[in-house]
Tab-separated table of C-alpha atoms in Angstrom:
chain	number	residue	atom	x	y	z
E	1	MET	CA	-1.228	-37.283	-35.584
E	2	THR	CA	-4.212	-35.037	-35.019
E	3	HIS	CA	-4.380	-32.326	-32.384
E	4	GLN	CA	-6.866	-34.424	-30.373
E	5	ALA	CA	-4.535	-37.400	-30.395
E	6	MET	CA	-1.668	-35.241	-29.113
E	7	ASP	CA	-3.852	-33.953	-26.285
E	8	ARG	CA	-4.692	-37.505	-25.260
E	9	ASP	CA	-1.045	-38.590	-25.343
E	10	ASP	CA	0.399	-35.486	-23.637
E	11	GLY	CA	-2.443	-34.874	-21.224
E	12	PRO	CA	-4.932	-32.035	-21.372
E	13	THR	CA	-3.614	-28.661	-22.400
E	14	VAL	CA	-4.489	-25.740	-20.182
E	15	SER	CA	-4.764	-22.265	-21.601
E	16	ALA	CA	-3.103	-19.264	-19.959
E	17	ALA	CA	-6.561	-17.891	-19.148
E	18	ASP	CA	-7.486	-21.152	-17.395
E	19	ARG	CA	-4.227	-21.068	-15.394
E	20	ASP	CA	-4.854	-17.446	-14.398
E	21	GLY	CA	-8.403	-18.313	-13.388
E	22	LEU	CA	-7.125	-21.187	-11.260
E	23	LEU	CA	-4.512	-18.914	-9.639
E	24	ALA	CA	-7.167	-16.306	-8.900
E	25	GLU	CA	-9.331	-18.961	-7.254
E	26	GLN	CA	-6.396	-20.238	-5.210
E	27	LEU	CA	-5.541	-16.706	-4.058
E	28	LEU	CA	-9.151	-16.123	-3.002
E	29	ARG	CA	-9.212	-19.400	-1.091
E	30	LEU	CA	-5.917	-18.572	0.622
E	31	THR	CA	-7.167	-15.101	1.550
E	32	ARG	CA	-10.397	-16.523	2.952
E	33	ARG	CA	-8.447	-19.119	4.921
E	34	MET	CA	-6.166	-16.427	6.361
E	35	HIS	CA	-9.180	-14.278	7.300
E	36	ARG	CA	-10.940	-17.236	8.902
E	37	ILE	CA	-7.878	-18.176	10.975
E	38	ASN	CA	-7.254	-14.552	11.967
E	39	LYS	CA	-10.886	-14.125	13.002
E	40	GLN	CA	-10.740	-17.280	15.105
E	41	LEU	CA	-7.481	-16.199	16.774
E	42	LEU	CA	-8.949	-12.733	17.346
E	43	GLN	CA	-11.952	-14.260	19.113
E	44	GLU	CA	-9.701	-16.523	21.181
E	45	SER	CA	-7.564	-13.539	22.218
E	46	GLY	CA	-10.452	-12.122	24.249
E	47	LEU	CA	-9.625	-8.575	23.144
E	48	GLY	CA	-13.153	-7.894	21.941
E	49	ILE	CA	-11.783	-6.334	18.757
E	50	THR	CA	-13.292	-6.867	15.323
E	51	PRO	CA	-11.143	-7.665	12.262
E	52	ALA	CA	-11.796	-4.136	10.946
E	53	GLN	CA	-10.708	-2.612	14.255
E	54	SER	CA	-7.551	-4.711	14.231
E	55	ARG	CA	-6.827	-3.397	10.749
E	56	LEU	CA	-7.155	0.171	12.040
E	57	LEU	CA	-4.761	-0.589	14.913
E	58	ARG	CA	-2.237	-1.982	12.430
E	59	ALA	CA	-2.638	1.122	10.270
E	60	LEU	CA	-2.059	3.359	13.324
E	61	ALA	CA	1.185	1.541	14.063
E	62	HIS	CA	2.656	2.755	10.756
E	63	TYR	CA	2.652	6.406	11.806
E	64	ASP	CA	5.464	8.109	13.709
E	65	GLU	CA	3.010	10.633	15.124
E	66	PRO	CA	-0.750	10.332	15.623
E	67	PRO	CA	-2.582	10.663	12.294
E	68	ARG	CA	-5.792	12.474	11.451
E	69	MET	CA	-8.854	10.365	10.709
E	70	ALA	CA	-8.604	11.430	7.065
E	71	ASP	CA	-5.048	10.041	6.953
E	72	LEU	CA	-6.257	6.717	8.330
E	73	ALA	CA	-9.152	6.602	5.876
E	74	ALA	CA	-6.777	7.194	2.962
E	75	ARG	CA	-4.300	4.568	4.183
E	76	MET	CA	-7.061	2.009	4.714
E	77	GLU	CA	-8.814	2.978	1.469
E	78	VAL	CA	-12.174	3.489	3.186
E	79	VAL	CA	-14.510	6.439	3.624
E	80	PRO	CA	-13.814	8.686	6.631
E	81	ARG	CA	-17.142	7.720	8.235
E	82	ALA	CA	-15.949	4.107	8.459
E	83	VAL	CA	-12.868	5.230	10.377
E	84	THR	CA	-15.023	7.276	12.751
E	85	THR	CA	-17.068	4.190	13.603
E	86	LEU	CA	-13.936	2.082	14.139
E	87	VAL	CA	-12.309	4.762	16.300
E	88	ASP	CA	-15.498	5.049	18.372
E	89	GLY	CA	-15.354	1.327	19.146
E	90	LEU	CA	-11.627	1.313	19.867
E	91	GLU	CA	-11.925	4.410	22.023
E	92	GLY	CA	-14.682	2.714	24.010
E	93	SER	CA	-12.403	-0.260	24.677
E	94	GLY	CA	-9.505	2.007	25.656
E	95	CYS	CA	-7.240	1.140	22.736
E	96	VAL	CA	-7.146	4.625	21.176
E	97	ARG	CA	-7.906	8.170	22.191
E	98	ARG	CA	-8.782	11.283	20.274
E	99	ALA	CA	-6.360	14.143	20.856
E	100	PRO	CA	-6.454	17.712	19.560
E	101	ASP	CA	-3.743	18.663	17.106
E	102	PRO	CA	-1.322	21.030	18.870
E	103	ASP	CA	-1.147	23.298	15.797
E	104	ASN	CA	-4.812	23.309	14.793
E	105	ARG	CA	-7.550	22.829	17.384
E	106	ARG	CA	-10.062	21.888	14.691
E	107	VAL	CA	-8.010	18.800	13.777
E	108	ILE	CA	-8.344	15.636	15.841
E	109	ARG	CA	-5.546	13.080	15.894
E	110	ILE	CA	-5.870	9.435	16.862
E	111	GLU	CA	-3.371	8.085	19.388
E	112	LEU	CA	-2.671	4.513	20.432
E	113	THR	CA	-2.957	4.019	24.178
E	114	ASP	CA	-0.830	1.599	26.203
E	115	SER	CA	-3.793	-0.761	26.056
E	116	GLY	CA	-3.891	-0.350	22.274
E	117	ARG	CA	-0.171	-1.132	21.981
E	118	ALA	CA	-0.669	-4.278	24.077
E	119	ALA	CA	-3.618	-5.289	21.868
E	120	LEU	CA	-1.463	-4.694	18.801
E	121	ARG	CA	1.240	-7.028	20.172
E	122	THR	CA	-1.400	-9.693	20.807
E	123	LEU	CA	-2.777	-9.223	17.285
E	124	ARG	CA	0.702	-9.500	15.748
E	125	ASP	CA	1.311	-12.720	17.635
E	126	ALA	CA	-2.023	-14.089	16.409
E	127	ARG	CA	-1.214	-13.142	12.807
E	128	ARG	CA	2.202	-14.766	13.114
E	129	ARG	CA	0.592	-17.986	14.386
E	130	ALA	CA	-1.926	-17.885	11.529
E	131	ALA	CA	0.888	-17.467	8.991
E	132	GLN	CA	2.863	-20.308	10.570
E	133	ASP	CA	-0.182	-22.556	10.300
E	134	ILE	CA	-0.779	-21.677	6.657
E	135	LEU	CA	2.887	-21.842	5.661
E	136	ALA	CA	3.650	-25.054	7.587
E	137	PRO	CA	3.698	-27.265	4.444
E	138	LEU	CA	6.388	-25.074	2.812
E	139	THR	CA	10.141	-25.417	3.222
E	140	ALA	CA	12.205	-22.381	4.213
E	141	GLU	CA	13.288	-21.996	0.578
E	142	GLN	CA	9.701	-22.192	-0.673
E	143	ARG	CA	8.656	-19.575	1.897
E	144	GLU	CA	11.359	-17.243	0.654
E	145	VAL	CA	10.288	-17.704	-2.981
E	146	PHE	CA	6.621	-17.280	-2.023
E	147	GLY	CA	7.439	-14.095	-0.100
E	148	GLY	CA	9.265	-12.704	-3.120
E	149	LEU	CA	6.350	-13.522	-5.404
E	150	LEU	CA	3.864	-11.907	-3.028
E	151	SER	CA	6.048	-8.797	-2.792
E	152	ALA	CA	6.146	-8.562	-6.575
E	153	LEU	CA	2.344	-8.696	-6.686
E	154	VAL	CA	1.584	-6.470	-3.693
E	155	ASP	CA	4.336	-3.892	-4.029
E	156	GLU	CA	4.149	-3.286	-7.779
E	157	PRO	CA	3.805	0.502	-8.157
E	158	GLY	CA	0.784	1.843	-9.966
E	159	ARG	CA	-1.192	-1.393	-9.661
E	160	HIS	CA	-4.272	-2.028	-7.518
């Protein structure tokens, strides 16, 4: 039997590169879907916060004490100027405030306000609803496996 005949009988063979390309496309589509749902929920929340500003609020929540703008820029993997613009907008809406560093007056730290913490809770709820919507077709076991796979991809040290 020739190779072509085997392909017809066993179905088309898919190379590893083709499978990886398909996975990459699926990941992009899933990411876009998550962004689209998050953006819609963000608009419905009435907070007046952009997706980038919500990302900064989430980054702020990871610090035990108010970070410097440079710390936020490094964590978010953006240039410091981008953080300045985001902080300006969030400060205008009352979600954050600039505060002088107690040990170095030249350093400015960014603090979450009570309003910012409330916005963060609303954003977390919206993200949870978005995840529930996306994950609805999966069983609890499939969700656990999927979470483990995502952790392996996201948390792998030394990889970007």
